[in-house]
Tab-separated table of C-alpha atoms in Angstrom:
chain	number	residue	atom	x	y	z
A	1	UNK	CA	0.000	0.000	0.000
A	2	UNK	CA	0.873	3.737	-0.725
A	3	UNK	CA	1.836	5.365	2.189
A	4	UNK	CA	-0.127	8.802	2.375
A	5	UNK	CA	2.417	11.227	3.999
A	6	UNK	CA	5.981	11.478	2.923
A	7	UNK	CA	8.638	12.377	4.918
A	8	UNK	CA	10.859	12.622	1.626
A	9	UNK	CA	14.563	13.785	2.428
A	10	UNK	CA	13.526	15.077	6.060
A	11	UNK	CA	15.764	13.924	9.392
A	12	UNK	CA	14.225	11.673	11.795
A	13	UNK	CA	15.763	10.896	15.036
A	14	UNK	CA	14.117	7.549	16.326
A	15	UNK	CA	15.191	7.912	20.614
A	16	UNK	CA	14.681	4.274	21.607
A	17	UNK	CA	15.577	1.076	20.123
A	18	UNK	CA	12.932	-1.006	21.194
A	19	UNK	CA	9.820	-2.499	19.272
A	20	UNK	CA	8.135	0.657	19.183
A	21	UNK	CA	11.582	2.649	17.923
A	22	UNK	CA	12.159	0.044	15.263
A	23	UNK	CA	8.805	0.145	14.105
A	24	UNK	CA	8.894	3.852	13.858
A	25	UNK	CA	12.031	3.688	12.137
A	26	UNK	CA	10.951	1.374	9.654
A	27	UNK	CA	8.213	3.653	8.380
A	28	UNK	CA	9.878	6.669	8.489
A	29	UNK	CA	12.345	4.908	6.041
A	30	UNK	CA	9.370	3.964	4.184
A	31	UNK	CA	8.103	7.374	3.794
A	32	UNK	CA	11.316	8.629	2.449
A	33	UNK	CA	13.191	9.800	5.694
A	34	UNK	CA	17.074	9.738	6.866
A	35	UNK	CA	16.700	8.106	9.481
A	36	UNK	CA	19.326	7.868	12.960
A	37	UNK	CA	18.170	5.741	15.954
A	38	UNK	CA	19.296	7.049	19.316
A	39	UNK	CA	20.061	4.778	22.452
A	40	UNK	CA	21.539	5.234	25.380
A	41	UNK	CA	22.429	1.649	25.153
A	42	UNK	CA	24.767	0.113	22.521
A	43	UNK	CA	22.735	-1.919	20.242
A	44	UNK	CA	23.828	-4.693	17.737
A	45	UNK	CA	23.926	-2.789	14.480
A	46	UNK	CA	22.682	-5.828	12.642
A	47	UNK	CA	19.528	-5.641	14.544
A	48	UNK	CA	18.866	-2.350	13.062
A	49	UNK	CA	16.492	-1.755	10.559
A	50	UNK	CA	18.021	-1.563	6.804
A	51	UNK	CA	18.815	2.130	5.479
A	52	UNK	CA	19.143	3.746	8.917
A	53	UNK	CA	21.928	5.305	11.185
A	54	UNK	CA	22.862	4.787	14.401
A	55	UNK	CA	24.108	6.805	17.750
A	56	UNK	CA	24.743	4.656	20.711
A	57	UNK	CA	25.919	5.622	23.930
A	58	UNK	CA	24.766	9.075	24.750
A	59	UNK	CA	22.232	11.821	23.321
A	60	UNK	CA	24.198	14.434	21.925
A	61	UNK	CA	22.892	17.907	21.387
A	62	UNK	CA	23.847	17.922	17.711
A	63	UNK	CA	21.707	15.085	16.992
A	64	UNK	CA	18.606	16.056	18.150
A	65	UNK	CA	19.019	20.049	17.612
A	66	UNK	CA	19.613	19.304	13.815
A	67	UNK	CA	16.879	17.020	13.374
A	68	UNK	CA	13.575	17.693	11.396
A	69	UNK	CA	11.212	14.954	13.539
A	70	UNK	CA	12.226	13.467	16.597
A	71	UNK	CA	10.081	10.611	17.216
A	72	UNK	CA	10.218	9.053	21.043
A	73	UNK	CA	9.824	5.501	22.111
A	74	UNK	CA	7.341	5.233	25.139
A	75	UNK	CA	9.838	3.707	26.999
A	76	UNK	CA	11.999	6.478	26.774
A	77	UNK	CA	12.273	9.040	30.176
A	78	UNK	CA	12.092	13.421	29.570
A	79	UNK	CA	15.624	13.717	28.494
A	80	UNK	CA	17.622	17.490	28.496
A	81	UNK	CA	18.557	17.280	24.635
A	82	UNK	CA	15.339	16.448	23.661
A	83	UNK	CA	13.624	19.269	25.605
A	84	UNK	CA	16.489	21.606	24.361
A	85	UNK	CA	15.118	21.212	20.843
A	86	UNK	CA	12.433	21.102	21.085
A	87	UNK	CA	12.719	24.621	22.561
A	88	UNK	CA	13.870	25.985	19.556
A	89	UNK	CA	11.221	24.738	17.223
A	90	UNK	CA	12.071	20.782	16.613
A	91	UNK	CA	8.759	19.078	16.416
A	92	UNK	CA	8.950	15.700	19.057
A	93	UNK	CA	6.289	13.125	18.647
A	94	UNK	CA	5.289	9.853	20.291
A	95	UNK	CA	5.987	6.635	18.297
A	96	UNK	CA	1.853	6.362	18.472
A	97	UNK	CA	1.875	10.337	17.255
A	98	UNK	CA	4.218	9.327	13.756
A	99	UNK	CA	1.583	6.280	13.084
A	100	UNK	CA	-1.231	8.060	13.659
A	101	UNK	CA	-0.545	10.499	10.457
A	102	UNK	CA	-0.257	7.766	8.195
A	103	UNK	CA	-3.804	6.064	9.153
A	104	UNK	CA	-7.475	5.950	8.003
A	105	UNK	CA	-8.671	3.700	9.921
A	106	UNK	CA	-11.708	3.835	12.207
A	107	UNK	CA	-10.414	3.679	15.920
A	108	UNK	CA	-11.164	2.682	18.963
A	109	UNK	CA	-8.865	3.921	21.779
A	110	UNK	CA	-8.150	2.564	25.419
A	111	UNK	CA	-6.423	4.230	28.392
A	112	UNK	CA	-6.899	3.968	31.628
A	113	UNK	CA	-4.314	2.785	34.628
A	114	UNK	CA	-5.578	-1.024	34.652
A	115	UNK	CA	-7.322	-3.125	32.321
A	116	UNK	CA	-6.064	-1.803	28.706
A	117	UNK	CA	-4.455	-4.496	27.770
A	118	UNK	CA	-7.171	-7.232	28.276
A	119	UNK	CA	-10.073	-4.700	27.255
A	120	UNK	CA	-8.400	-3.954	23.925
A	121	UNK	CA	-7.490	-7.573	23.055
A	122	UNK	CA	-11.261	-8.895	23.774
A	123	UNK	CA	-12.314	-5.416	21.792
A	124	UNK	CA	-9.620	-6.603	18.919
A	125	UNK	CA	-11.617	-10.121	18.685
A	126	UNK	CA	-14.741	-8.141	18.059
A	127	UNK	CA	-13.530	-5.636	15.664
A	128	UNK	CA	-12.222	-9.256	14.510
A	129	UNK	CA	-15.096	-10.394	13.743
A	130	UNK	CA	-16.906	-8.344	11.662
A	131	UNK	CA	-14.518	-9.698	8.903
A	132	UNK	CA	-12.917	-6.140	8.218
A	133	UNK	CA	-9.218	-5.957	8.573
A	134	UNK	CA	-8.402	-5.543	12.142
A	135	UNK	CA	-5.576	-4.655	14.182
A	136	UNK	CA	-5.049	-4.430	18.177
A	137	UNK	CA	-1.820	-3.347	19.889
A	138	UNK	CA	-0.374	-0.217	20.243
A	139	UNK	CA	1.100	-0.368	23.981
A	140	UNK	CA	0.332	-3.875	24.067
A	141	UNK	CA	1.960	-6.324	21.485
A	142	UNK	CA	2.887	-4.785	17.665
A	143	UNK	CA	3.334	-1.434	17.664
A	144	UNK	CA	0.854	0.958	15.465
A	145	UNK	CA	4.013	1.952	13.358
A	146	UNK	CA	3.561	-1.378	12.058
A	147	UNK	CA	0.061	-0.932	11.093
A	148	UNK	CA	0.593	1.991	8.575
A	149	UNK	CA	0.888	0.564	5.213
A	150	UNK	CA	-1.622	-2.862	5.867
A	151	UNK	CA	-5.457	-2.983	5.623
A	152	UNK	CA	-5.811	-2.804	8.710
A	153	UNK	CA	-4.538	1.140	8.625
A	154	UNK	CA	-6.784	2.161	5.541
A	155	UNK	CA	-10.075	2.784	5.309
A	156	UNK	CA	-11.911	0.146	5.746
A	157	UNK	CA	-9.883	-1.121	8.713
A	158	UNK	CA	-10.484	-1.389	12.840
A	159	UNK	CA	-7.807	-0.681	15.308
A	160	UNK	CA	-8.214	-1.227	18.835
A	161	UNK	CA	-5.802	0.553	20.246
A	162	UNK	CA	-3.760	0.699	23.686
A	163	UNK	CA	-2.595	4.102	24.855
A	164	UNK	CA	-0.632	4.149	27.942
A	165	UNK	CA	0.326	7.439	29.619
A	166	UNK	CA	4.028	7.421	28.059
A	167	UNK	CA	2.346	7.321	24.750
A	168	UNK	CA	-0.368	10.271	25.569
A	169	UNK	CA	3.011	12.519	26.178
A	170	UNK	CA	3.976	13.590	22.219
A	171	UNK	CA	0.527	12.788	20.679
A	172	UNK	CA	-1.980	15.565	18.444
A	173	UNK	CA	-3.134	13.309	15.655
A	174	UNK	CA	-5.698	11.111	17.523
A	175	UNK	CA	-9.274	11.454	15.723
A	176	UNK	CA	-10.781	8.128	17.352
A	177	UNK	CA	-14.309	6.903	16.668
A	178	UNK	CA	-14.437	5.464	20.635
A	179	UNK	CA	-12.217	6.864	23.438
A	180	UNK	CA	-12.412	4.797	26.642
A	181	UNK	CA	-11.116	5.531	30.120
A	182	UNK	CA	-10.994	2.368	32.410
A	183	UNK	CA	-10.002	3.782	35.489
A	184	UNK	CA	-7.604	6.755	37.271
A	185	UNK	CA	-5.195	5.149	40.211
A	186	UNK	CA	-1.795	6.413	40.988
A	187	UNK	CA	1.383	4.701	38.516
A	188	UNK	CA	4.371	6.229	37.360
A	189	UNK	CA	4.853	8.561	40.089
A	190	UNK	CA	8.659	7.878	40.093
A	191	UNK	CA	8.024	9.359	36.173
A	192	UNK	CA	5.367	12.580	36.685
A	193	UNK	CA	5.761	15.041	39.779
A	194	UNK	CA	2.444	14.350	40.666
A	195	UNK	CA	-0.742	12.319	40.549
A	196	UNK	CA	-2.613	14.990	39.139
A	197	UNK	CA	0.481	15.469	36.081
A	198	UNK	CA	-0.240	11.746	35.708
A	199	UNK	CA	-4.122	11.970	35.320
A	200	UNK	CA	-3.874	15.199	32.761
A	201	UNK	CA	-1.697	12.952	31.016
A	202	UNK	CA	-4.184	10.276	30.276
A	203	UNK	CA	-6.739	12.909	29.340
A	204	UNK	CA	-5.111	13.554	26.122
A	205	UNK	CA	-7.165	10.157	25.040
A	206	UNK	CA	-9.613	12.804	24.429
A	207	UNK	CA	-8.398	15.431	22.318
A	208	UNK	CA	-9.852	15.980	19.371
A	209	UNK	CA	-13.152	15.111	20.452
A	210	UNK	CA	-14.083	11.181	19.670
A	211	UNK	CA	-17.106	10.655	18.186
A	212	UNK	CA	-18.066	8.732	21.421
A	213	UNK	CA	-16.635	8.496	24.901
A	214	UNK	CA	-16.577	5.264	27.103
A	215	UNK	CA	-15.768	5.655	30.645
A	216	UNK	CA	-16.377	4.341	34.027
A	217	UNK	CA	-19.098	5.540	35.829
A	218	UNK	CA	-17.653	3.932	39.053
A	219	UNK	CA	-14.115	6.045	39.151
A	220	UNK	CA	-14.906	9.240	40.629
A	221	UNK	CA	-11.708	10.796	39.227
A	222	UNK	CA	-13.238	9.369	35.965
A	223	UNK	CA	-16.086	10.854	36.385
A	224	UNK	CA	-14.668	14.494	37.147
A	225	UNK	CA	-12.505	13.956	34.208
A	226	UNK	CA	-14.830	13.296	31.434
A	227	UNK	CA	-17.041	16.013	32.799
A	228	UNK	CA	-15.739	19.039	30.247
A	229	UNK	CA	-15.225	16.657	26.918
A	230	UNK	CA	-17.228	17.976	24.195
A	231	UNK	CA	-18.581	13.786	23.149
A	232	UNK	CA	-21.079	12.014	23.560
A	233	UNK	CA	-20.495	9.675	26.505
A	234	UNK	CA	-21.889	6.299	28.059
A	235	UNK	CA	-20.879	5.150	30.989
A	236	UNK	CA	-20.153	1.354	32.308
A	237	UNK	CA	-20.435	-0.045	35.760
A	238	UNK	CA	-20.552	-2.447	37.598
A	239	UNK	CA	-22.291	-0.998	40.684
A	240	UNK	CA	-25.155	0.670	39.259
A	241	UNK	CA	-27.786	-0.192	36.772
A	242	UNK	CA	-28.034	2.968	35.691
A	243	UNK	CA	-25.193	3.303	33.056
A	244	UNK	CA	-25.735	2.616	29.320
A	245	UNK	CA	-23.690	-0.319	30.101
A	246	UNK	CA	-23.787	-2.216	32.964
A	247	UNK	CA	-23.431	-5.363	35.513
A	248	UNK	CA	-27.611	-6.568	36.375
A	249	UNK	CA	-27.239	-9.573	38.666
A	250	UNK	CA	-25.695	-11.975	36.526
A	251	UNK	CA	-25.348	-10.502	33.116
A	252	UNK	CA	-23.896	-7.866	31.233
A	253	UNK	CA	-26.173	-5.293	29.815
A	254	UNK	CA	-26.152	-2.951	26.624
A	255	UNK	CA	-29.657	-1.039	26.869
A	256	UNK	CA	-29.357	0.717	23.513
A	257	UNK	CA	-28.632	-2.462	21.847
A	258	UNK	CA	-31.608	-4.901	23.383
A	259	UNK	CA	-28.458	-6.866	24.300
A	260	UNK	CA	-27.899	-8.885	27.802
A	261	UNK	CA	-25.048	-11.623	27.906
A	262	UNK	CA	-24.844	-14.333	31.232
A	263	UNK	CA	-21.151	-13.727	33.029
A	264	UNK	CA	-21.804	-17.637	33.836
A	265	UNK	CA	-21.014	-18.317	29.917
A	266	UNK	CA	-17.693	-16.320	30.364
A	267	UNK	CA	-14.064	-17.445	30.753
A	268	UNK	CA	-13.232	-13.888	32.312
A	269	UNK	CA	-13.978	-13.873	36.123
A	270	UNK	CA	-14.015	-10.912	39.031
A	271	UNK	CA	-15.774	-7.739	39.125
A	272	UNK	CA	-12.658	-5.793	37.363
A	273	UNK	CA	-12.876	-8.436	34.384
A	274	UNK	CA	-16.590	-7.765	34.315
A	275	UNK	CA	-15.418	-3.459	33.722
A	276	UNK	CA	-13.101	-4.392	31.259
A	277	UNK	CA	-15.620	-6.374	28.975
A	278	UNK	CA	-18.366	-3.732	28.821
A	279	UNK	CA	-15.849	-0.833	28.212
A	280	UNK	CA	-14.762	-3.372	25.268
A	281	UNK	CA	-18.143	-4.749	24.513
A	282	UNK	CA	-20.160	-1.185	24.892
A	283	UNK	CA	-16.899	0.637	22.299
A	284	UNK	CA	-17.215	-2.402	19.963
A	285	UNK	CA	-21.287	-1.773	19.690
A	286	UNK	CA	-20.508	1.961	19.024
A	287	UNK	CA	-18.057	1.170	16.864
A	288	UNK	CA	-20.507	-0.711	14.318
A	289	UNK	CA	-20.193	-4.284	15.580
A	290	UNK	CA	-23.027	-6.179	15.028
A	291	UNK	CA	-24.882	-7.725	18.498
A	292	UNK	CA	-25.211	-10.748	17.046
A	293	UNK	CA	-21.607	-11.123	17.126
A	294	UNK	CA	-20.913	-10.427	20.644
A	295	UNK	CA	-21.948	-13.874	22.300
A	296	UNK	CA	-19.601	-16.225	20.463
A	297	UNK	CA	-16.846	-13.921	20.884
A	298	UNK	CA	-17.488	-12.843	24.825
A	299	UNK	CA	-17.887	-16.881	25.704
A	300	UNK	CA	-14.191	-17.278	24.185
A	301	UNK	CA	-12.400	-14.836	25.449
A	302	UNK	CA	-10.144	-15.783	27.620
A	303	UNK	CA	-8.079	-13.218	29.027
A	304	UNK	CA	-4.233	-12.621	28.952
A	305	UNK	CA	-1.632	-14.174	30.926
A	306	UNK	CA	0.010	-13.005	33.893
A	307	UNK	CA	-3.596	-11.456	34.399
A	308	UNK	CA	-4.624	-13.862	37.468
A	309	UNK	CA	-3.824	-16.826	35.372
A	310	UNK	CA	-4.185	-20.287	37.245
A	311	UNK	CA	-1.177	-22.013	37.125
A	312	UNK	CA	-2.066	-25.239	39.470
A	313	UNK	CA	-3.150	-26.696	42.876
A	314	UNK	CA	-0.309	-28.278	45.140
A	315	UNK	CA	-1.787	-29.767	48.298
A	316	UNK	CA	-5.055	-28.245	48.485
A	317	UNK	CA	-3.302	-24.686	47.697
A	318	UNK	CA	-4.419	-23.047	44.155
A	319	UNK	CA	-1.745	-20.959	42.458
A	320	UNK	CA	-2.577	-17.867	40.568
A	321	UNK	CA	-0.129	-15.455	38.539
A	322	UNK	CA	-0.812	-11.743	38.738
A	323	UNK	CA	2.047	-10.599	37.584
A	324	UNK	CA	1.152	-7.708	35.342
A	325	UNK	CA	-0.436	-6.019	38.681
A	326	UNK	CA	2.069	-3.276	38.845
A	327	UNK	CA	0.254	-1.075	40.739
A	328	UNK	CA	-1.694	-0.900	44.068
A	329	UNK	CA	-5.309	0.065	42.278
A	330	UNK	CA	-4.614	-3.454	39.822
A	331	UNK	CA	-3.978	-5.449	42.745
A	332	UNK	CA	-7.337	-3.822	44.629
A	333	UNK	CA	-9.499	-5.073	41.504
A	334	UNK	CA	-8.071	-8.427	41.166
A	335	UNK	CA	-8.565	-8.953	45.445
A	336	UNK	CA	-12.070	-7.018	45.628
A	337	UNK	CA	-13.803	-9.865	45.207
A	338	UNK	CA	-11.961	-12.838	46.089
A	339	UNK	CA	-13.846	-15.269	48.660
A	340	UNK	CA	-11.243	-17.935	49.865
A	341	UNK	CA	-7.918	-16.893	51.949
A	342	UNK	CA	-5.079	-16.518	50.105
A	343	UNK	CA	-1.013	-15.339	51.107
A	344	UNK	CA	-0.235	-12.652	49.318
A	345	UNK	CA	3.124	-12.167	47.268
A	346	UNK	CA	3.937	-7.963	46.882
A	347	UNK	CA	7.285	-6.390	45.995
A	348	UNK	CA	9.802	-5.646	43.588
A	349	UNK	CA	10.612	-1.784	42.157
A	350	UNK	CA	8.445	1.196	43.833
A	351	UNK	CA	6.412	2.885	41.682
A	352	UNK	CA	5.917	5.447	44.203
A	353	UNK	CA	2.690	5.353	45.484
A	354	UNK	CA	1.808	4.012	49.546
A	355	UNK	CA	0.512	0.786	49.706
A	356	UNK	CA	-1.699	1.487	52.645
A	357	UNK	CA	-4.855	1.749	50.204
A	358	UNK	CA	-4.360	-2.235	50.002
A	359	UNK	CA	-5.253	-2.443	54.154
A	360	UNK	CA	-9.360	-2.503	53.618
A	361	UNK	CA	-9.341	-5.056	51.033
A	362	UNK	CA	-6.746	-7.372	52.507
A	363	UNK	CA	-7.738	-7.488	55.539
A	364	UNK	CA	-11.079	-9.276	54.365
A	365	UNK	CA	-9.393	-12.661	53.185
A	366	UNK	CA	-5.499	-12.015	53.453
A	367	UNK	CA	-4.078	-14.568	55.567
A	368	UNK	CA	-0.468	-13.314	55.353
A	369	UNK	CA	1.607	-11.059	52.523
A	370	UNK	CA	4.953	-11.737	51.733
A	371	UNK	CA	7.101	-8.692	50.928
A	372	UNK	CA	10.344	-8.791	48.252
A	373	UNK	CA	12.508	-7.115	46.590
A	374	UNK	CA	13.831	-3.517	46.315
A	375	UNK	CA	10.224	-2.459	47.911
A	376	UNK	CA	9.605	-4.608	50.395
A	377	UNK	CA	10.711	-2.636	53.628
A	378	UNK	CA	8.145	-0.060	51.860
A	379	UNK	CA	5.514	-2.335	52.118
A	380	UNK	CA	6.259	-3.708	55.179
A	381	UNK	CA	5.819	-0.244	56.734
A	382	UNK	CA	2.507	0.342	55.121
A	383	UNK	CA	0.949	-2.695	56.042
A	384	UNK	CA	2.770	-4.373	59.193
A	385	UNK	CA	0.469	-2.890	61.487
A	386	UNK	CA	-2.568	-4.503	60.114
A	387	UNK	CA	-1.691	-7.479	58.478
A	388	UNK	CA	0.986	-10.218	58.823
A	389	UNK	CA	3.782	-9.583	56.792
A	390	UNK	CA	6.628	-11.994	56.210
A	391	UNK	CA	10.181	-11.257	54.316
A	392	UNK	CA	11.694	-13.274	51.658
A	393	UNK	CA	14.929	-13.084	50.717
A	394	UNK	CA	14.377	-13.991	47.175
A	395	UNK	CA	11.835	-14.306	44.811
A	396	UNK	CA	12.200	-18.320	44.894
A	397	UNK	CA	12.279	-18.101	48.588
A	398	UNK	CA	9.135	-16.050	48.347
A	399	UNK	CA	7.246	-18.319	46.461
A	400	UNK	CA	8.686	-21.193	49.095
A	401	UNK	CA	7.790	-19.135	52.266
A	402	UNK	CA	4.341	-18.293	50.912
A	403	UNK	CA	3.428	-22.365	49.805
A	404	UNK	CA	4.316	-23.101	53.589
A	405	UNK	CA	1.842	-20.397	54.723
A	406	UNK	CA	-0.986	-21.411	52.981
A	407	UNK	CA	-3.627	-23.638	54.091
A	408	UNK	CA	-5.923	-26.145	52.615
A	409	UNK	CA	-8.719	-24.276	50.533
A	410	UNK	CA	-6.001	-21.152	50.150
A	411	UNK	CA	-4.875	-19.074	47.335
A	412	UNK	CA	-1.188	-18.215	46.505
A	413	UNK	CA	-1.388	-15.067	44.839
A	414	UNK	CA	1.731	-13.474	42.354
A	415	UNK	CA	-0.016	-9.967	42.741
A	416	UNK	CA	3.311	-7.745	43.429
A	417	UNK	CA	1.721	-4.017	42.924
A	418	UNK	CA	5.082	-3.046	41.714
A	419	UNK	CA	7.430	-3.267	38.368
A	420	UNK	CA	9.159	-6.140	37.927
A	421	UNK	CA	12.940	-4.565	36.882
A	422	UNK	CA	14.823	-5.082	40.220
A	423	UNK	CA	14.738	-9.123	39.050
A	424	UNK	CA	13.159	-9.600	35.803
A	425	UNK	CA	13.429	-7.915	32.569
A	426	UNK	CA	9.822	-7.903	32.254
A	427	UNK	CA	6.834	-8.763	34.421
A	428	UNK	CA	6.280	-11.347	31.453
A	429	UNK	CA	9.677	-13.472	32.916
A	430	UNK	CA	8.342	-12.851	36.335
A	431	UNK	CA	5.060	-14.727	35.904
A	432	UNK	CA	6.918	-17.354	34.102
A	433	UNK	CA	9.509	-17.932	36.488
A	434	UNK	CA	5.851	-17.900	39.698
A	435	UNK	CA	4.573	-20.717	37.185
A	436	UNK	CA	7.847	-22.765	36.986
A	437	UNK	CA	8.580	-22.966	40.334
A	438	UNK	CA	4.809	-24.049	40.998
A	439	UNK	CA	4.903	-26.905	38.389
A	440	UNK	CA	8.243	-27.745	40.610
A	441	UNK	CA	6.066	-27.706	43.963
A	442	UNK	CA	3.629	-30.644	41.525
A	443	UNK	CA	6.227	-32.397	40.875
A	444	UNK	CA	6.766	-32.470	45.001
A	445	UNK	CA	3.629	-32.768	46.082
């Protein structure tokens, strides 16, 4: 396919040489640009994409101050050169902002501090499944830059798409059909100076105006900040009947669309599973997906990993890996509504929010928490007065400590409320590693 802007003889610096900086880099080529990637780190130049440059190492001045486009991974922190530049007229985009410019397709946008990335891969399925090309990934999975020049990007394509804050930062282009905000809890407060920085951040879902606005009607910082967007809006909830969609006993409701679906038929289970399939349902109905496709699709679904996945029972103990909770509002909805004990596993690198809000829920079915890694003398602090709290020395020695804990009828619960980078590259590896060292407990049991 024809690419529709060209970026003929202009300079692109790519910072980042991740997916998302590759991906950019590889359509910038496309359009015509000289391209440089940036990274601090020193990259295999082999890796690199054909007919690029490369600075690794450092960010020079020079580099960006001469540049026509600089184009920023999401990944990548505020950096000094960058903001130098930009101060004297370089235009700096998000790797989302560069794809964006090159699309046509009808789009349905997520954000929101927990839930994206299941809501926009059961809202992907959908799109799916009208047989129109379809595409879902952005923050999660393939990268939009990847998207420009398929079927998927013109036209007659559907793009669910995942917008985390980092991507929100650099981004003007967004004309989506559906903007959805899950939910407003504190994250990345060792990136923004405050809570409030962070929240304006994820606003920018809106700009633009979307044809239609999805948010959640239970989120009173939601609420407020939906209040002054000039869209229509529906809310979702799942403690009122009163929303366009909504949780009524035991099924999901879509009022406009005559359309009611039993959570008994679903895979997904827990009150914060039941949010994230109405926002995806309720954008996926706005969006032009027929009703009649929503059953087969909703029973499927599965979920993702690492998103309370069950990973076995040893003893009488079940085993469940949470590790893509990094944050203390994620690890609230997956616990709100769970009705056996469990021992608790929480730690790894601060994000920089208390964990005190954890206390009321915890202290329900929590029969102990196990604290690790660079965070858990944080934690610890927080919650020692109210709950036992256990160290481990390692994560292995967590897992250990919390399988002797448990009882009969418990839960073990991977649920850290943190990042994963202190011991893992990725929470991805972490949740593997949870799950191999409980197939080991099997093979012992």
């Amino acid at each position: 396919m024809a690419l529709k802007v060209s970026l003929r003889n202009k300079k692109v610096v790519v910072v980042g040489a991740g997916g998302s900086g590759l991906a950019a880099a590889r359509l910038a080529v496309r359009a015509g640009a000289h391209v440089t990637i940036n990274d601090l780190a020193r990259k295999d130049p082999a890796d690199m994409p054909e007919g690029v440059e490369t600075h690794f190492g450092g960010h020079p001045d020079e580099l960006f101050r001469t540049a026509d486009l600089i184009v920023l991974s999401p990944g990548v922190p505020p950096l000094a050169p960058v903001a130098r530049a930009e101060e004297t007229g370089v235009e700096v985009v998000a790797e989302v902002e560069l794809a964006l410019r090159f699309l046509d397709a009808g789009i349905g946008a997520v954000t929101g501090t927990n839930g994206k990335s299941t809501t926009v891969s059961l809202l992907g399925e959908l799109l799916a499944a009208t047989g129109r090309p379809a595409f879902s990934g952005g923050n999660l999975g393939t990268p939009l830059s990847d998207v420009a020049d398929t079927p998927a990007g013109g036209p007659d394509g559907l793009i669910a798409l995942e917008l985390s804050s980092f991507q929100l930062e650099h981004i003007t282009s967004l004309n989506s059909r559906v903007a959805a905000l899950l939910n407003l809890t504190e994250d990345h407060l060792d990136r923004y100076d405050s809570f409030e920085h962070y929240c304006r951040t994820k606003l920018n879902i809106f700009q633009n105006s979307p044809q239609a606005l999805v948010y959640n009607a239970d989120d009173p910082l939601v609420v407020a900040g939906v209040a002054g967007v000039g869209a229509p809006k529906h809310g979702f909830s799942v403690l009122g009947t009163d929303t366009a969609f909504h949780l009524d006993g035991g099924e999901l409701v879509f009022s406009d669309w005559s359309l009611r679906f039993p959570t008994r038929d679903m895979k997904l289970t827990g009150r914060h599973m039941m949010a994230n399939a109405l926002a995806a349902v309720g954008s996926a109905l706005l969006m032009g997906v027929p009703p009649g496709l929503v059953g087969p699709v909703l029973a499927d679904f599965g979920g993702l990993p690492h998103r309370m996945s069950y990973c076995g029972e040893v003893r009488g103990v079940r085993y469940y890996d949470d590790s893509k909770a990094t944050n203390v509002g994620s690890v609230e909805g997956s616990l709100a509504g769970w009705e056996s004990p469990y021992v608790l596993l929480l730690g790894g690198r601060h994000k920089g929010a208390p964990y005190t809000p954890l206390i009321p829920v915890l202290k329900k079915r929590c029969r102990a928490v196990v604290v690790l890694g660079e965070s858990a003398a944080l934690i610890r602090a927080d919650l020692e007065r109210d709950l036992p709290v256990h160290d481990a020395a390692s994560f292995d020695d967590a897992v250990h400590l919390a399988a002797a804990l448990a009882q009969p009828g418990d839960a073990v619960i991977l649920s850290p409320a943190c990042s994963s980078y202190d011991m893992f590259d990725n929470y991805k590896q972490r949740g593997a590693r949870f799950a191999e060292l409980v197939h080991q407990l099997l093979g012992g049991s």
